[in-house]
XYZ file of C-alpha atoms in Angstrom:
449
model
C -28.679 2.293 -10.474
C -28.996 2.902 -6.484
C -27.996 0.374 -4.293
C -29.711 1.564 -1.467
C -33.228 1.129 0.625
C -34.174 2.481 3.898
C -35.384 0.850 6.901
C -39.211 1.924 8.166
C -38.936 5.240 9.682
C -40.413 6.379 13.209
C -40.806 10.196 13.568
C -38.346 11.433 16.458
C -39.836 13.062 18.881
C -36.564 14.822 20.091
C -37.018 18.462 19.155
C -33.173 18.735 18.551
C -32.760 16.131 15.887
C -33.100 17.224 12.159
C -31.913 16.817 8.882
C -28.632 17.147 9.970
C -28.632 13.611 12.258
C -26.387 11.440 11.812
C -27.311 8.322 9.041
C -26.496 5.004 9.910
C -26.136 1.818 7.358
C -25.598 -1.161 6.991
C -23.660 -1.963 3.887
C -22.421 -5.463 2.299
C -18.926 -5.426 2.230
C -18.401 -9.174 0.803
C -20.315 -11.802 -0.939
C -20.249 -14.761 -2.937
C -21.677 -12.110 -5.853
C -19.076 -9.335 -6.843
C -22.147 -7.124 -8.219
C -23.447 -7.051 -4.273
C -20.515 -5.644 -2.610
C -21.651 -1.913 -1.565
C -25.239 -2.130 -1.341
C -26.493 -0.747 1.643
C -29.602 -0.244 3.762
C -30.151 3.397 5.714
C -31.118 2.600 9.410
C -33.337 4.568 11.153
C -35.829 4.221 14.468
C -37.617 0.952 14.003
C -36.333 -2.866 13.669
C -34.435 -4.483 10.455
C -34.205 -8.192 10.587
C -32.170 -10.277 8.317
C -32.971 -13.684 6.819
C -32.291 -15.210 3.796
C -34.999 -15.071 1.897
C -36.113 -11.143 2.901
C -35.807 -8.767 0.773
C -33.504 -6.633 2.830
C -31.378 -5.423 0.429
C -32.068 -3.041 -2.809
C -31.299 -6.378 -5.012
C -33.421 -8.402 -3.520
C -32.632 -11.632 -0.813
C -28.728 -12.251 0.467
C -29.020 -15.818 -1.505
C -26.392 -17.230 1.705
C -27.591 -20.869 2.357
C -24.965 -20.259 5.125
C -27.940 -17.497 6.702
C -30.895 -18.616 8.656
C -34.263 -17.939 7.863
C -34.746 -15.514 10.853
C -31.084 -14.734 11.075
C -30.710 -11.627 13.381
C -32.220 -8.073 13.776
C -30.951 -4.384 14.323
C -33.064 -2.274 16.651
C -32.223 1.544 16.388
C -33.427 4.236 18.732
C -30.658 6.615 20.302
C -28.499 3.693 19.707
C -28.322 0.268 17.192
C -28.145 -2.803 18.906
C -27.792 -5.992 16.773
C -29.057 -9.253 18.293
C -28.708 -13.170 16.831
C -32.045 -14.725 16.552
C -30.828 -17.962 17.468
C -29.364 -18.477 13.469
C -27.446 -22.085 13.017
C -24.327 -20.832 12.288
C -24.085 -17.557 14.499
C -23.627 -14.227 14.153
C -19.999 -12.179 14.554
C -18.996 -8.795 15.343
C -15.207 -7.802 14.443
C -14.624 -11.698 14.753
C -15.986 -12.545 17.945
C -19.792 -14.688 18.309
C -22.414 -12.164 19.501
C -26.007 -12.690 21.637
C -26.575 -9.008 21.446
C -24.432 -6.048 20.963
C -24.312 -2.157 20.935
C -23.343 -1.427 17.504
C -19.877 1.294 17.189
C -19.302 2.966 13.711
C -16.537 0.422 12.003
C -17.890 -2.735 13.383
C -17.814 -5.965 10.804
C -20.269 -7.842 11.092
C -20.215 -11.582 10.033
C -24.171 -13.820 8.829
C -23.534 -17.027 7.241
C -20.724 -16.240 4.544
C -21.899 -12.702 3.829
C -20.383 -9.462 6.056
C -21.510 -6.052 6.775
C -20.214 -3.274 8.153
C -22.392 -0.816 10.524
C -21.195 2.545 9.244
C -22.715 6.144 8.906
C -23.624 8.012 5.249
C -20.910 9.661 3.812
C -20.550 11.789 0.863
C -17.664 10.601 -1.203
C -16.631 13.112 -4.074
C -14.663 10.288 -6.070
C -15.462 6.836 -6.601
C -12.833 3.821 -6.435
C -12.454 3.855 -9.901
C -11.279 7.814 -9.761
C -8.800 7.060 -6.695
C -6.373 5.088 -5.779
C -8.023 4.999 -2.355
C -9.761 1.832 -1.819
C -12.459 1.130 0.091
C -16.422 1.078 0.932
C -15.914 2.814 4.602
C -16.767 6.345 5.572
C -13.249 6.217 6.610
C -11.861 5.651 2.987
C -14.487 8.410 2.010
C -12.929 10.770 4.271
C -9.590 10.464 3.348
C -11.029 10.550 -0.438
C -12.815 13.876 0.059
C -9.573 15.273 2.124
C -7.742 14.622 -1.176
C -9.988 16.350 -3.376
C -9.892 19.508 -0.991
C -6.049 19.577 -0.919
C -5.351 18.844 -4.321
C -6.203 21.955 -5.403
C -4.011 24.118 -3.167
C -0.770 24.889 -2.841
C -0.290 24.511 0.845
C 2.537 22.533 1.840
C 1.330 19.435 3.511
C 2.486 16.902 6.227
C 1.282 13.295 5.717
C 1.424 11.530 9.034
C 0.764 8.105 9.847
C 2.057 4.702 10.755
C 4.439 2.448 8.555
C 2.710 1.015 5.985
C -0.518 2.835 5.853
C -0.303 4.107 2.332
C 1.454 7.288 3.022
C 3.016 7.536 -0.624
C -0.450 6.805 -2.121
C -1.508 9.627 -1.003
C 0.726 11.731 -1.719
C 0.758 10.433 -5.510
C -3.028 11.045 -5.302
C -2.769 14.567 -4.346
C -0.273 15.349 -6.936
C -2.321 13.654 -9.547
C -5.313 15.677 -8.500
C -3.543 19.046 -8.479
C -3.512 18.908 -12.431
C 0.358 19.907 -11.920
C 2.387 19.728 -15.301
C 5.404 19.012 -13.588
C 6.406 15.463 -12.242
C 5.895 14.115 -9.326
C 9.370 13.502 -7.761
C 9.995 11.030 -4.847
C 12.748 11.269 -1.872
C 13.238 8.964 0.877
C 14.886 11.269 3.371
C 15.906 8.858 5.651
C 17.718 6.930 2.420
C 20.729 9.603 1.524
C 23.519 10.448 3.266
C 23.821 13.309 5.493
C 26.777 14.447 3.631
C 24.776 14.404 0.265
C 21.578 14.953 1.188
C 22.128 18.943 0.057
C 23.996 18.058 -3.278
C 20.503 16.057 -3.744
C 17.877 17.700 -3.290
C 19.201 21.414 -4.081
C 22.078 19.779 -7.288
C 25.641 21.176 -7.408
C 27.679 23.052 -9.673
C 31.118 21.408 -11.164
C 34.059 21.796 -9.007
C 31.850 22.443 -5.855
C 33.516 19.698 -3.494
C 35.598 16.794 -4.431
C 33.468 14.372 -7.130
C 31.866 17.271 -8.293
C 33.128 17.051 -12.054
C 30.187 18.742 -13.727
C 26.844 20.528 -12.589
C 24.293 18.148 -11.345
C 20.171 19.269 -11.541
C 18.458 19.304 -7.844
C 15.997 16.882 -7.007
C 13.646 20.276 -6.708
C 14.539 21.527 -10.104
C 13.120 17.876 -11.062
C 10.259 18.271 -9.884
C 9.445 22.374 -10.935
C 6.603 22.530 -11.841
C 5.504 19.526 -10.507
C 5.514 18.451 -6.805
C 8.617 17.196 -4.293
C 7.636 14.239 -1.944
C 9.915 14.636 0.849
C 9.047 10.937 2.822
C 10.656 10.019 6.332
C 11.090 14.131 6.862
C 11.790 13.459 10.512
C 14.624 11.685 9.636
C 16.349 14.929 8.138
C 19.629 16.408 9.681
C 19.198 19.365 11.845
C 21.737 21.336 9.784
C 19.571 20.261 6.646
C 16.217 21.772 8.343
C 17.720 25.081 8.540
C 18.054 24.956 4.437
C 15.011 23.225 4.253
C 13.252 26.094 6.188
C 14.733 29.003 3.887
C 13.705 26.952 0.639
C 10.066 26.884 2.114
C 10.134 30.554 3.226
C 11.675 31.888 0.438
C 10.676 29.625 -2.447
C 14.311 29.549 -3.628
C 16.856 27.328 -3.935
C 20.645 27.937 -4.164
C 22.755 24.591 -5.493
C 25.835 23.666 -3.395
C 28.791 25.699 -4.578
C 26.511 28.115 -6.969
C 26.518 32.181 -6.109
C 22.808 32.402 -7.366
C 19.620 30.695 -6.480
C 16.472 29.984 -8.501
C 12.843 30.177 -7.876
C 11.090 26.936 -7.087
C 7.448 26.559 -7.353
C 7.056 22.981 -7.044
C 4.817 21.907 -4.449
C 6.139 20.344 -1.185
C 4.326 17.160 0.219
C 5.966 15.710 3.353
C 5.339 12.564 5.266
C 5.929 10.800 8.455
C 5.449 7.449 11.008
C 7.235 9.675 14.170
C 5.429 11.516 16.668
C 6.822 14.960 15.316
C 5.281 17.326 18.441
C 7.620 14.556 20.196
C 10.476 15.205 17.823
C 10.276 19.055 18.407
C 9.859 18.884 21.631
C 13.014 16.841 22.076
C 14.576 19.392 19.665
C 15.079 16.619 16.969
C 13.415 18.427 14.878
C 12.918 22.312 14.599
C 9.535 24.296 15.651
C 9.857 26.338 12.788
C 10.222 24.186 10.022
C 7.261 22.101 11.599
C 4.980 24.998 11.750
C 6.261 25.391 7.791
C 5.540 22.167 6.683
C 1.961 21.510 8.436
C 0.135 24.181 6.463
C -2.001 21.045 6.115
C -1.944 18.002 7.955
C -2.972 14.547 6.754
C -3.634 11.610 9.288
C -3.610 8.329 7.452
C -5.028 6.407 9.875
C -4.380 2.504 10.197
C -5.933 -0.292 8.561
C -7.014 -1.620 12.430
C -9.189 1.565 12.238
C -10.856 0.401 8.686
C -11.308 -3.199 8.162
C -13.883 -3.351 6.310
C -12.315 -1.981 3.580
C -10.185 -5.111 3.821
C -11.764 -7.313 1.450
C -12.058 -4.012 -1.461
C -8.098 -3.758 -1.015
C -7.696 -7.629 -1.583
C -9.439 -7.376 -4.592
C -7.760 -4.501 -5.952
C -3.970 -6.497 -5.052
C -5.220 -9.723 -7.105
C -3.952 -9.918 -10.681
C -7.285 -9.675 -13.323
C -5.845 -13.341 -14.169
C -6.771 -14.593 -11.378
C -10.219 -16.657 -11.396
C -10.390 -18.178 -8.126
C -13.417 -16.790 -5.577
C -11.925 -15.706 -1.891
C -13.034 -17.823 1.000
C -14.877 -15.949 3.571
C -12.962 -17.813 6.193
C -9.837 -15.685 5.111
C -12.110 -12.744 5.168
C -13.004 -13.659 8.591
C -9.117 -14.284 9.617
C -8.489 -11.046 8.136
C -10.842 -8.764 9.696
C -9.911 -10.337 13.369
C -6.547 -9.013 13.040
C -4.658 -5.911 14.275
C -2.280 -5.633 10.916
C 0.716 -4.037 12.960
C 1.908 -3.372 9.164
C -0.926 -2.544 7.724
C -2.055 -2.190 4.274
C 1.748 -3.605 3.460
C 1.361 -6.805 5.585
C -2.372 -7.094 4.397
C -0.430 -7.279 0.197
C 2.152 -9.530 1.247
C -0.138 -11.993 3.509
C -2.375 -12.207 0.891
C 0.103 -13.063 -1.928
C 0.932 -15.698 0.205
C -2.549 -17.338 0.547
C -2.514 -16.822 -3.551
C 0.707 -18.981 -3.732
C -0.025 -21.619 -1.076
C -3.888 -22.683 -2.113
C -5.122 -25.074 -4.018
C -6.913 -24.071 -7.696
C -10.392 -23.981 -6.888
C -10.339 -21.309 -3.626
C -8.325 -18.707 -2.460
C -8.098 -20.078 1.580
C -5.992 -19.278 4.875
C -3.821 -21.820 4.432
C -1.326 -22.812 7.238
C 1.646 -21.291 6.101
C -0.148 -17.428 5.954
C -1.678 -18.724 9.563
C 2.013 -18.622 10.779
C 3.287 -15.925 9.132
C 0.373 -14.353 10.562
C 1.131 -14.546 14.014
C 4.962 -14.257 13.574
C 3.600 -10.577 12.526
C 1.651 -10.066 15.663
C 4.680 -10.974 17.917
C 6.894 -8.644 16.264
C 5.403 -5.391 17.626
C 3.937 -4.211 20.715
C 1.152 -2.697 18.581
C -0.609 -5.766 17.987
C -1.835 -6.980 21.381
C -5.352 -5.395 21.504
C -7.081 -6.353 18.389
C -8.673 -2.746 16.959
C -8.384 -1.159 20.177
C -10.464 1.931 19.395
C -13.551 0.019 17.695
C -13.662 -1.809 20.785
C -13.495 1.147 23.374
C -16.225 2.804 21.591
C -18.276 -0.346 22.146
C -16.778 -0.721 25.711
C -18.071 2.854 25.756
C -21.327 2.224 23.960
C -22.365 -0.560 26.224
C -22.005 1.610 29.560
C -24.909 2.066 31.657
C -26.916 0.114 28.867
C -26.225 2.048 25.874
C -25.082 5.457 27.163
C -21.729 7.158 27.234
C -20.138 7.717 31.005
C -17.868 10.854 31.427
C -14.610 8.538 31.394
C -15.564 7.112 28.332
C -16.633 10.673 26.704
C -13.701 12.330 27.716
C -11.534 9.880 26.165
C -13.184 10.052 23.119
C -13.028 13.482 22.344
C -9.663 14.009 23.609
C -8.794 11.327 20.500
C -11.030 12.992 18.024
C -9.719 16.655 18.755
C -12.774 17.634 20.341
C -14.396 17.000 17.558
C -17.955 15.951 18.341
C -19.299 15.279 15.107
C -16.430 12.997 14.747
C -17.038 11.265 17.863
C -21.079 10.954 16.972
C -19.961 9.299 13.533
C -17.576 6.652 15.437
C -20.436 5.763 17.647
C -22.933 5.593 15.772
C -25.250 8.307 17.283
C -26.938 11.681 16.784
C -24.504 14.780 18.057
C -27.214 16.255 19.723
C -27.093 13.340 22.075
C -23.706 13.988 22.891
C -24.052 17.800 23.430
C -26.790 16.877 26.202
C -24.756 14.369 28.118
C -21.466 16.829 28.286
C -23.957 19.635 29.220
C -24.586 16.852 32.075
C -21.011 16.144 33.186
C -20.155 19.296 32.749
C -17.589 18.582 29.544
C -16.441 21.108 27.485
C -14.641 20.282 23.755
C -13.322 22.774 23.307
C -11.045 21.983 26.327
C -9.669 18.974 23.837
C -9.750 20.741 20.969
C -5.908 20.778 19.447
């Protein structure tokens, strides 16, 4: 059964658009009913307006007593703007009351005690029950389809991203994909001692230093096979790279005090919260073994960047035991913050609405309130609530819905040069954005990495 309909369409008169254009939606990402969550309406040239007894949605009306009758509207032409129709209770954008507003790709939008998020169509090649990936976004549908194309290889891959953004998820997931019949074997790196870190990861044979009183299997020979998740990599000894290195070039591995080596076919997933260009420029870490170990790069990005897949992750924490309905004042609390942590502060602040509520409704109760805001003191990184969202709308908003230079440039020197990237974020066709570099004179490829 589809859970989609599609807004009134208006032919385009711009020769350059086609099937190709970018598709925007709007899709429920919480409601009172479990069964809505994901339904989603395609926006196209024209006017939507939400109310709540119109039959917006594929299911019929929202059913929010907490949504006006004339609620708000989205107009789309080269860009969607969403505008409160003077509703009783207001309508928010990434937590923050709204008149009117440029939509950007990401934004969560708040009616009565049902939220949206303004996203673009994206082909998703597993669903949640396939992946451990959770979530409704495009984003979580990228890093979903990313999986799937990197499961199957054998590259050796470098998962980068902040602390706490799931990094060991994914490298589970891409194990678990590859249809390896070999385990999956773990290392933290940044956990064993410099002075064993070889005797670990490569094993030892009896007599090979003092302590050594019989042979001892490699972490690598655990995982033949199978694949070798080498986690906090830039924490790794200099003198360990250069072994590293040879393993990765050679495909063999020599245990500490043995005169032969064996062959090693077990796949080699790294991962990372440093800034590792940083790191070898420094000479922390060495250029070769980086150019080794990036055969395929995987940016995790932070849960700032995707919250609306905030309430889908705070079901998937809750036990199945658990009865009580989430308020949508927590979901509100949630979405309005920066999660320095991420996805691991979004688990533990969560467990500790579960323990602090009363029976009927999960709530944001005082005690998560502080904890909260203890979280957003602790790190630099939390001052600007989702920074990018809001400098794509910043951007969105300039000279009354088009992009300056400034604000181009900066976008597609974040993206890569990437302009389809940069079209999804904001919400627009690329074509658009091909015309106004042609006008200031912007090349991507100049940001391309």
């Amino acid at each position: 059964m589809t859970t989609e309909t599609t807004l009134r369409t208006t032919p385009s008169t711009d020769p350059l658009v086609g099937p190709q254009a970018t598709r925007n939606v709007l899709r429920i990402i919480f409601h009172r009913l479990y069964s809505r969550w994901a339904e989603r309406v395609l926006l196209e040239d024209g006017t939507l307006e939400i109310g709540r007894d119109r039959s917006v949605f594929p299911r019929g009306p929202l059913e929010d007593s907490r949504i006006s009758r004339r609620h708000a509207r989205i107009v789309c032409d080269e860009c969607c703007v969403l505008e409160d129709l003077g509703s009783t209770n207001g309508t928010f954008v990434n937590g923050t009351r709204i008149e009117r507003r440029p939509l950007a790709r990401g934004d969560v939008i708040r009616m009565g005690d049902t939220f949206f998020v303004f996203d673009v169509e994206a082909e998703d090649p597993l669903t949640g029950a396939d992946c451990a990936v959770i979530g409704l976004s495009s984003v979580a549908s990228a890093i979903r389809s990313e999986i799937v194309a990197c499961a199957a290889l054998d590259s050796t891959v470098l998962v980068v991203g902040e602390a706490g953004v799931g990094k060991d998820l994914i490298a589970t997931e891409l194990h678990r994909l590859s249809r390896r019949k070999g385990t999956f074997v773990a290392v933290n790196c940044g956990a064993i001692p410099e002075s064993l870190m070889e005797s670990e990861l490569f094993g030892h044979q009896r007599g090979a230093f003092s302590g050594a009183v019989s042979n001892k299997q490699g972490l690598f020979a655990a995982a033949q096979d199978g694949t070798i998740f080498l986690d906090e990599i830039g924490e790794t000894p200099l003198a360990m790279q250069v072994k590293l290195l040879r393993v990765l070039q050679n495909r063999e591995v020599r245990p500490v005090g043995a005169t032969e080596s064996f062959r090693t076919n077990a796949r080699v997933i790294c991962a990372t919260n440093r800034d590792m260009v940083d790191a070898v420029q420094s000479k922390t870490f060495r250029a070769d073994l980086y150019s080794r170990i990036t055969q395929w790069m995987f940016r995790v990005p932070p849960l700032r960047q995707r919250l609306s897949d905030i309430p889908s992750l705070m079901m998937s924490f809750l036990e199945r035991s658990e009865t009580r309905k989430i308020s949508a004042d927590l979901i509100a609390a949630f979405v309005s913050h920066s999660w320095p942590f991420n996805v691991r502060e979004l688990r533990d602040l969560l467990q500790v609405c579960v323990h602090t509520s009363p029976e009927t409704e999960i709530l944001f109760t005082p005690r998560a309130t502080r904890q909260l805001e203890e979280n957003r003191r602790l790190t630099p990184s939390s001052a600007p609530r989702r920074e990018t969202a809001e400098a794509d709308e910043e951007a969105v908003a300039e000279s009354d819905g088009e992009l300056g230079p400034q604000a181009l440039r900066r976008l597609l020197r974040e993206n890569g040069g990437n302009v389809n990237r940069v079209a999804q974020r904001l919400g627009k066709h690329r074509n658009q954005l091909y015309r106004l570099m042609k006008r200031f004179q912007i090349d991507p490829a100049d940001f391309r990495r």
